[in-house]
Amino acid sequence: MDAEKILVVDDEEAIREAASTMLESRGYCCASVSDGHAAQDYVRKQTPDLVLIDVIMPEMDGFKLLDWLRNYDPEIPVIVLTAVNDIPTALEAIRRGAYDYILKPFEKEQFFHGVGRALQQRRLEVENRNYQQDLEHKVEERTAELRAKHCELEQSYDGTLEALGSALHLKDAETEGHCQRVTAFTISIAKTVPVPIAYLPIMARAAFLHDIGKMAIPGSILRKPGPLDDDEKRIMRAHCEIGYNVLTRIPFLRDAAQIVLAHQEFFDGTGYPRGLQGEAIPLGARIVSIANALDAMISDQPYRRALSMSHAREEIRRCAGTQFDPKIVQVFLCIREQHWVELRENLGSPFRLAQLKNLKT
Ligand SMILES: [Fe+2]
Ligand SMILES: [Fe+2]
C-alpha cells in the first residue's frame, strides 16, 4: 500500500516542521503549506488522505478552509490544530464537520492517536464506497445477464411456436403462410391503434397460433372444396376452443389463448364460440379478427378464388359494427392499400415471430 498523504496547513513554520517530522518518522508522506489558498491549490491537484488545519491563520482562517474542504470533497477527513486554551474553537470546528482536534503544542501520543483514527476512518469510508460501487456494478451486470437470458428464452419459445405453426401447414397446405400473414397484419394494425408495446408479443403469438385448433379437425373438412354442411360447420367451429385448451395450459401463452378463443367472435354478438359482444371481446381478438378476414379474402380458398385487395378492404368497411369493431376498422382503413400488398410479398423467410416487433406501419 502507498504511504498515506497528509497535508499540514499552518502559518507557523515551527509547527509545520514539527508536524512533518513526526509524521514522516512514522512513514506517512507529508506536505505542508502556510495558508488556505495554497492548501486549496494542493487539494485540487492531488487528494490527501488527511488534512491538519490550524484554526487561526491570516487571510483565510481554518474554519473557512474547513468549510471549503467539506464542500469540495467530504471524504477527506480534517483535524484542526488548536491551542490548549481554546477548546470552544475546537468544538466549533467539530460542529462544522472536522473529524477531531489536536492540541498545540503536540503531545506525541495524542497526536498519533488522532491521526491514526482519522486515517482509519478514511480507509473504512473508501472501502465502503468501493464496495457500494462494486455492488451496484455487479447488480447491473446480473440484471443485464438476466435480461439476455430472458430474451434468449423468449426466442426459443418463439422458435417452438414457429415449429408448431409449420406443423399445421403440413395438415392444411391450402392455408400455407396464412398464420404468418395474419401475424404480420395483426401487428401492423396493433401498432397503428396503438396497443401498449408489452401487448404486441402476446398478440403476435396469438395471431400466429389462432388456427392451431385446426390440427384436430379432419382434413376432409379442412380441404372440402364446397361449402360446409351444418355438422361440418359445428366441427370446424370447435377449432377456437381446441386451440384455447391447448394453449391455456402453457403459462407463457395464457393471454394469447384468450385471443385465440375469441378470434371468431363478431362485434354485434353473432360470432362464436361464446357470442361475446363489443368490448367484451378482447382487444387482441378484435384486431386478429380483421387481419384474419383480410388474409382469408385475399388468398385462394378451397371453395373460391382470392379477392383483390381493394375488394377485401371494401368488405371489411362494410362489416364495421357487425362483424368488426368499427373503431379498429377505421384505423385499418387509414393504412394505405399498398402497405398490405407489400407486407404480403415481403414476409421474411424464414419467418421469425421476433422480427415482427420491428415491423413498420
Ligand atoms: Fe379461425
Ligand atoms: Fe385463420
Short mmCIF file of C-alpha atoms and ligand atoms in Angstrom, two decimals:
data_model
loop_
_atom_site.label_atom_id
_atom_site.label_comp_id
_atom_site.label_asym_id
_atom_site.label_seq_id
_atom_site.Cartn_x
_atom_site.Cartn_y
_atom_site.Cartn_z
CA MET A 1 0.00 0.00 0.00
CA ASP A 2 1.27 3.54 -0.78
CA ALA A 3 2.16 5.77 2.19
CA GLU A 4 -0.85 7.84 3.20
CA LYS A 5 -0.66 11.51 2.22
CA ILE A 6 -1.17 14.08 4.92
CA LEU A 7 -1.37 17.83 4.29
CA VAL A 8 -0.44 20.20 7.11
CA VAL A 9 -1.75 23.77 6.88
CA ASP A 10 -0.27 26.18 9.43
CA ASP A 11 1.10 29.72 9.17
CA GLU A 12 3.80 28.98 11.77
CA GLU A 13 6.82 27.34 10.27
CA ALA A 14 7.85 25.71 13.56
CA ILE A 15 4.53 23.90 13.80
CA ARG A 16 4.69 22.75 10.18
CA GLU A 17 8.14 21.37 10.74
CA ALA A 18 7.26 19.64 13.97
CA ALA A 19 4.22 18.01 12.39
CA SER A 20 6.11 16.94 9.24
CA THR A 21 8.99 15.46 11.19
CA MET A 22 6.68 13.48 13.43
CA LEU A 23 4.56 12.22 10.55
CA GLU A 24 7.50 11.25 8.36
CA SER A 25 9.07 9.40 11.29
CA ARG A 26 6.04 7.12 11.14
CA GLY A 27 6.26 6.59 7.39
CA TYR A 28 3.49 8.98 6.30
CA CYS A 29 4.01 11.09 3.20
CA CYS A 30 3.70 14.67 4.38
CA ALA A 31 3.27 18.01 2.61
CA SER A 32 2.91 21.34 4.33
CA VAL A 33 1.67 24.77 3.25
CA SER A 34 1.40 28.06 5.09
CA ASP A 35 -2.07 29.30 4.12
CA GLY A 36 -5.54 28.36 2.96
CA HIS A 37 -5.09 29.29 -0.71
CA ALA A 38 -2.00 27.14 -1.05
CA ALA A 39 -3.94 24.32 0.62
CA GLN A 40 -6.75 24.66 -1.94
CA ASP A 41 -4.23 24.55 -4.80
CA TYR A 42 -2.67 21.41 -3.35
CA VAL A 43 -6.01 19.64 -2.87
CA ARG A 44 -7.12 20.49 -6.39
CA LYS A 45 -4.01 18.78 -7.74
CA GLN A 46 -3.92 15.71 -5.53
CA THR A 47 -6.19 14.24 -2.92
CA PRO A 48 -4.68 13.96 0.56
CA ASP A 49 -5.87 11.23 2.90
CA LEU A 50 -5.97 13.68 5.80
CA VAL A 51 -5.61 17.43 6.32
CA LEU A 52 -4.40 19.05 9.54
CA ILE A 53 -5.55 22.67 9.73
CA ASP A 54 -4.52 25.44 12.07
CA VAL A 55 -7.61 27.42 13.08
CA ILE A 56 -6.09 30.85 13.43
CA MET A 57 -4.35 31.91 10.24
CA PRO A 58 -4.17 35.30 8.46
CA GLU A 59 -6.15 35.73 5.20
CA MET A 60 -8.21 32.53 5.15
CA ASP A 61 -8.83 31.16 8.63
CA GLY A 62 -9.06 27.46 9.41
CA PHE A 63 -12.87 27.47 9.52
CA LYS A 64 -13.12 28.89 6.03
CA LEU A 65 -10.75 26.27 4.68
CA LEU A 66 -12.61 23.57 6.59
CA ASP A 67 -15.94 24.67 5.07
CA TRP A 68 -14.43 24.70 1.60
CA LEU A 69 -12.95 21.23 2.06
CA ARG A 70 -16.19 19.70 3.38
CA ASN A 71 -17.84 21.03 0.29
CA TYR A 72 -15.06 20.15 -2.18
CA ASP A 73 -14.51 16.56 -1.05
CA PRO A 74 -16.44 15.45 2.04
CA GLU A 75 -14.49 12.20 2.15
CA ILE A 76 -11.19 13.88 3.18
CA PRO A 77 -11.04 13.95 6.99
CA VAL A 78 -9.89 17.16 8.66
CA ILE A 79 -8.23 17.53 12.06
CA VAL A 80 -7.96 21.05 13.47
CA LEU A 81 -4.91 22.19 15.40
CA THR A 82 -5.79 24.42 18.36
CA ALA A 83 -4.09 25.93 21.37
CA VAL A 84 -4.66 24.26 24.72
CA ASN A 85 -6.61 27.20 25.99
CA ASP A 86 -9.04 27.27 23.06
CA ILE A 87 -11.30 24.24 23.44
CA PRO A 88 -14.52 26.09 22.35
CA THR A 89 -12.89 26.75 18.95
CA ALA A 90 -12.06 23.05 18.63
CA LEU A 91 -15.66 22.11 19.38
CA GLU A 92 -16.95 24.64 16.86
CA ALA A 93 -14.67 23.02 14.24
CA ILE A 94 -16.11 19.60 15.02
CA ARG A 95 -19.61 21.03 14.74
CA ARG A 96 -18.63 22.22 11.25
CA GLY A 97 -17.53 18.77 10.22
CA ALA A 98 -13.93 18.37 11.42
CA TYR A 99 -13.20 14.80 12.40
CA ASP A 100 -11.17 15.65 15.54
CA TYR A 101 -8.84 18.24 17.08
CA ILE A 102 -5.24 18.05 18.25
CA LEU A 103 -3.84 20.38 20.88
CA LYS A 104 -0.75 22.51 20.35
CA PRO A 105 1.99 22.09 21.34
CA PHE A 106 1.79 18.50 20.18
CA GLU A 107 1.79 15.70 22.67
CA LYS A 108 3.17 12.71 20.78
CA GLU A 109 0.70 10.08 21.87
CA GLN A 110 -2.41 12.26 21.40
CA PHE A 111 -1.06 13.43 18.02
CA PHE A 112 -0.55 9.93 16.58
CA HIS A 113 -3.70 8.61 18.13
CA GLY A 114 -5.76 11.35 16.42
CA VAL A 115 -4.01 10.94 13.07
CA GLY A 116 -4.32 7.14 13.18
CA ARG A 117 -8.03 7.22 13.98
CA ALA A 118 -8.83 9.72 11.23
CA LEU A 119 -6.93 7.69 8.64
CA GLN A 120 -8.62 4.51 9.78
CA GLN A 121 -12.00 6.21 9.38
CA ARG A 122 -10.99 7.39 5.91
CA ARG A 123 -9.95 3.87 4.89
CA LEU A 124 -13.28 2.48 6.04
CA GLU A 125 -15.19 5.12 4.11
CA VAL A 126 -13.23 4.50 0.92
CA GLU A 127 -13.63 0.73 1.28
CA ASN A 128 -17.31 1.17 1.88
CA ARG A 129 -17.68 3.39 -1.17
CA ASN A 130 -15.75 0.93 -3.35
CA TYR A 131 -17.87 -1.91 -2.02
CA GLN A 132 -21.06 0.01 -2.85
CA GLN A 133 -19.83 0.80 -6.36
CA ASP A 134 -18.76 -2.76 -6.85
CA LEU A 135 -22.14 -3.97 -5.67
CA GLU A 136 -24.00 -1.60 -7.98
CA HIS A 137 -21.80 -2.73 -10.83
CA LYS A 138 -22.50 -6.40 -10.03
CA VAL A 139 -26.24 -5.76 -9.82
CA GLU A 140 -26.14 -4.03 -13.21
CA GLU A 141 -24.17 -6.91 -14.68
CA ARG A 142 -26.52 -9.52 -13.28
CA THR A 143 -29.57 -7.58 -14.48
CA ALA A 144 -28.13 -7.41 -17.99
CA GLU A 145 -27.36 -11.14 -17.90
CA LEU A 146 -30.89 -11.94 -16.72
CA ARG A 147 -32.37 -9.73 -19.41
CA ALA A 148 -30.31 -11.51 -22.05
CA LYS A 149 -31.36 -14.91 -20.68
CA HIS A 150 -34.99 -13.85 -20.69
CA CYS A 151 -34.67 -12.72 -24.27
CA GLU A 152 -32.98 -15.99 -25.23
CA LEU A 153 -35.75 -17.94 -23.53
CA GLU A 154 -38.43 -15.95 -25.35
CA GLN A 155 -36.68 -16.58 -28.63
CA SER A 156 -36.51 -20.29 -28.01
CA TYR A 157 -40.21 -20.28 -27.07
CA ASP A 158 -40.98 -18.45 -30.28
CA GLY A 159 -38.88 -20.99 -32.18
CA THR A 160 -41.09 -23.72 -30.73
CA LEU A 161 -44.20 -21.84 -31.77
CA GLU A 162 -42.88 -21.40 -35.29
CA ALA A 163 -42.36 -25.16 -35.49
CA LEU A 164 -45.88 -25.72 -34.20
CA GLY A 165 -47.24 -23.37 -36.89
CA SER A 166 -45.42 -25.27 -39.61
CA ALA A 167 -46.94 -28.50 -38.32
CA LEU A 168 -50.37 -27.04 -39.03
CA HIS A 169 -49.34 -26.21 -42.59
CA LEU A 170 -48.44 -29.84 -43.20
CA LYS A 171 -52.03 -30.68 -42.49
CA ASP A 172 -53.68 -27.68 -44.09
CA ALA A 173 -51.47 -26.90 -47.08
CA GLU A 174 -54.13 -24.65 -48.63
CA THR A 175 -53.54 -22.09 -45.92
CA GLU A 176 -49.76 -22.11 -46.34
CA GLY A 177 -48.44 -18.82 -44.95
CA HIS A 178 -51.84 -17.82 -43.51
CA CYS A 179 -50.61 -17.75 -39.87
CA GLN A 180 -47.56 -15.71 -40.84
CA ARG A 181 -49.56 -13.16 -42.80
CA VAL A 182 -52.26 -12.85 -40.13
CA THR A 183 -49.49 -12.24 -37.60
CA ALA A 184 -47.87 -9.53 -39.69
CA PHE A 185 -51.24 -7.88 -40.45
CA THR A 186 -52.21 -8.04 -36.77
CA ILE A 187 -49.01 -6.34 -35.62
CA SER A 188 -49.42 -3.64 -38.27
CA ILE A 189 -52.94 -2.81 -37.10
CA ALA A 190 -51.99 -3.11 -33.41
CA LYS A 191 -49.13 -0.64 -33.82
CA THR A 192 -51.40 1.85 -35.55
CA VAL A 193 -54.17 1.62 -32.90
CA PRO A 194 -51.73 1.69 -30.93
CA VAL A 195 -51.80 -1.04 -28.26
CA PRO A 196 -49.29 -0.99 -25.37
CA ILE A 197 -45.91 -2.25 -26.52
CA ALA A 198 -45.91 -5.11 -23.98
CA TYR A 199 -49.10 -6.46 -25.56
CA LEU A 200 -47.52 -6.81 -29.02
CA PRO A 201 -45.65 -10.11 -28.47
CA ILE A 202 -48.80 -11.59 -26.89
CA MET A 203 -50.79 -10.54 -29.93
CA ALA A 204 -48.13 -11.84 -32.33
CA ARG A 205 -48.18 -15.27 -30.69
CA ALA A 206 -51.98 -15.34 -30.59
CA ALA A 207 -52.26 -14.34 -34.25
CA PHE A 208 -49.68 -16.92 -35.22
CA LEU A 209 -51.49 -19.70 -33.34
CA HIS A 210 -55.09 -18.56 -33.88
CA ASP A 211 -55.94 -21.62 -36.01
CA ILE A 212 -53.79 -24.16 -34.15
CA GLY A 213 -57.01 -25.95 -33.06
CA LYS A 214 -57.47 -26.93 -36.72
CA MET A 215 -54.90 -29.68 -36.09
CA ALA A 216 -57.81 -31.59 -34.56
CA ILE A 217 -60.19 -31.01 -37.50
CA PRO A 218 -60.37 -33.80 -40.09
CA GLY A 219 -58.58 -32.99 -43.34
CA SER A 220 -61.72 -33.82 -45.32
CA ILE A 221 -63.45 -30.82 -43.70
CA LEU A 222 -60.43 -28.51 -43.82
CA ARG A 223 -59.90 -29.12 -47.52
CA LYS A 224 -63.52 -29.50 -48.63
CA PRO A 225 -63.86 -27.67 -51.94
CA GLY A 226 -67.51 -26.65 -51.41
CA PRO A 227 -69.48 -25.03 -48.56
CA LEU A 228 -69.62 -26.97 -45.25
CA ASP A 229 -72.88 -28.54 -44.07
CA ASP A 230 -74.17 -27.83 -40.54
CA ASP A 231 -72.37 -30.76 -38.90
CA GLU A 232 -69.12 -29.91 -40.61
CA LYS A 233 -69.52 -26.28 -39.58
CA ARG A 234 -70.00 -27.34 -35.97
CA ILE A 235 -66.83 -29.43 -36.10
CA MET A 236 -64.87 -26.68 -37.82
CA ARG A 237 -66.02 -24.09 -35.29
CA ALA A 238 -64.60 -26.16 -32.45
CA HIS A 239 -61.10 -25.10 -33.53
CA CYS A 240 -61.28 -21.96 -31.34
CA GLU A 241 -61.90 -23.92 -28.14
CA ILE A 242 -59.47 -26.68 -29.05
CA GLY A 243 -56.75 -24.11 -29.66
CA TYR A 244 -57.59 -22.37 -26.40
CA ASN A 245 -57.48 -25.61 -24.41
CA VAL A 246 -54.05 -26.45 -25.78
CA LEU A 247 -52.53 -23.01 -25.24
CA THR A 248 -54.02 -22.08 -21.90
CA ARG A 249 -52.04 -24.87 -20.24
CA ILE A 250 -48.82 -23.06 -21.14
CA PRO A 251 -48.36 -20.16 -18.68
CA PHE A 252 -46.40 -18.12 -21.23
CA LEU A 253 -49.33 -18.34 -23.68
CA ARG A 254 -52.22 -17.82 -21.28
CA ASP A 255 -53.10 -14.31 -22.50
CA ALA A 256 -52.61 -15.34 -26.12
CA ALA A 257 -55.02 -18.25 -25.50
CA GLN A 258 -57.82 -15.76 -24.65
CA ILE A 259 -57.34 -14.10 -28.03
CA VAL A 260 -57.30 -17.46 -29.83
CA LEU A 261 -60.56 -18.42 -28.12
CA ALA A 262 -62.25 -15.19 -29.21
CA HIS A 263 -60.89 -14.69 -32.74
CA GLN A 264 -64.17 -15.70 -34.39
CA GLU A 265 -66.41 -13.53 -32.22
CA PHE A 266 -68.40 -10.82 -34.03
CA PHE A 267 -68.68 -7.28 -32.67
CA ASP A 268 -72.51 -7.49 -32.78
CA GLY A 269 -72.52 -10.70 -30.71
CA THR A 270 -73.36 -13.12 -33.55
CA GLY A 271 -69.96 -14.84 -33.65
CA TYR A 272 -68.71 -17.92 -31.83
CA PRO A 273 -67.94 -19.74 -29.56
CA ARG A 274 -69.40 -17.55 -26.78
CA GLY A 275 -71.35 -14.91 -28.71
CA LEU A 276 -69.40 -12.13 -26.97
CA GLN A 277 -70.33 -8.60 -27.93
CA GLY A 278 -68.47 -5.30 -28.36
CA GLU A 279 -65.63 -4.62 -25.97
CA ALA A 280 -66.33 -7.84 -24.08
CA ILE A 281 -64.27 -9.36 -26.90
CA PRO A 282 -60.58 -8.96 -26.01
CA LEU A 283 -58.96 -6.11 -27.95
CA GLY A 284 -56.41 -8.54 -29.37
CA ALA A 285 -59.16 -10.75 -30.76
CA ARG A 286 -60.93 -7.76 -32.36
CA ILE A 287 -57.69 -6.96 -34.18
CA VAL A 288 -56.80 -10.57 -35.15
CA SER A 289 -60.34 -10.95 -36.47
CA ILE A 290 -59.78 -8.19 -39.08
CA ALA A 291 -56.29 -9.46 -40.00
CA ASN A 292 -57.65 -12.99 -40.33
CA ALA A 293 -60.56 -11.94 -42.53
CA LEU A 294 -58.29 -9.82 -44.71
CA ASP A 295 -55.91 -12.68 -45.39
CA ALA A 296 -58.71 -15.17 -45.94
CA MET A 297 -60.23 -12.87 -48.56
CA ILE A 298 -57.03 -12.11 -50.46
CA SER A 299 -55.99 -15.79 -50.58
CA ASP A 300 -57.40 -18.59 -52.74
CA GLN A 301 -59.69 -20.88 -50.73
CA PRO A 302 -60.78 -24.46 -51.49
CA TYR A 303 -64.25 -23.04 -52.29
CA ARG A 304 -63.42 -19.71 -54.06
CA ARG A 305 -60.69 -17.64 -55.72
CA ALA A 306 -58.89 -14.79 -53.98
CA LEU A 307 -60.46 -11.32 -53.94
CA SER A 308 -58.50 -8.21 -54.85
CA MET A 309 -57.04 -6.12 -52.03
CA SER A 310 -59.41 -3.21 -52.63
CA HIS A 311 -62.39 -5.54 -52.73
CA ALA A 312 -61.29 -7.09 -49.41
CA ARG A 313 -60.86 -3.64 -47.83
CA GLU A 314 -64.32 -2.66 -49.02
CA GLU A 315 -65.76 -5.85 -47.48
CA ILE A 316 -64.14 -5.01 -44.14
CA ARG A 317 -65.53 -1.47 -44.29
CA ARG A 318 -68.98 -2.92 -45.00
CA CYS A 319 -68.80 -5.19 -41.95
CA ALA A 320 -67.77 -2.44 -39.49
CA GLY A 321 -70.10 -2.61 -36.50
CA THR A 322 -71.46 -6.07 -37.38
CA GLN A 323 -68.51 -8.44 -37.71
CA PHE A 324 -65.76 -5.97 -36.77
CA ASP A 325 -65.08 -3.28 -34.18
CA PRO A 326 -65.85 -0.05 -36.11
CA LYS A 327 -63.06 1.88 -34.35
CA ILE A 328 -60.46 -0.67 -35.40
CA VAL A 329 -61.89 -0.78 -38.92
CA GLN A 330 -61.34 2.99 -39.03
CA VAL A 331 -57.70 2.51 -38.03
CA PHE A 332 -57.33 -0.29 -40.56
CA LEU A 333 -58.73 1.85 -43.38
CA CYS A 334 -56.24 4.63 -42.55
CA ILE A 335 -53.42 2.29 -43.58
CA ARG A 336 -52.86 2.55 -47.32
CA GLU A 337 -53.68 -0.41 -49.53
CA GLN A 338 -50.13 -0.71 -50.85
CA HIS A 339 -48.88 -1.42 -47.31
CA TRP A 340 -50.80 -4.70 -47.19
CA VAL A 341 -49.65 -5.71 -50.63
CA GLU A 342 -46.00 -5.10 -49.69
CA LEU A 343 -46.37 -6.81 -46.35
CA ARG A 344 -47.75 -9.91 -48.01
CA GLU A 345 -44.95 -10.00 -50.53
CA ASN A 346 -42.06 -9.24 -48.17
CA LEU A 347 -42.71 -11.54 -45.26
CA GLY A 348 -39.31 -12.67 -44.00
CA SER A 349 -38.13 -16.12 -44.91
CA PRO A 350 -37.65 -17.98 -42.67
CA PHE A 351 -40.47 -16.32 -40.81
CA ARG A 352 -39.48 -15.14 -37.30
CA LEU A 353 -42.02 -14.02 -34.71
CA ALA A 354 -39.40 -11.76 -33.08
CA GLN A 355 -38.80 -9.74 -36.25
CA LEU A 356 -42.39 -8.51 -36.19
CA LYS A 357 -41.60 -6.22 -33.27
CA ASN A 358 -39.65 -4.03 -35.71
CA LEU A 359 -42.39 -4.01 -38.30
CA LYS A 360 -43.06 -0.57 -39.79
CA THR A 361 -46.66 0.51 -40.16
FE FE B 1 -60.00 -19.41 -37.23
FE FE B 2 -57.49 -18.11 -39.74
#
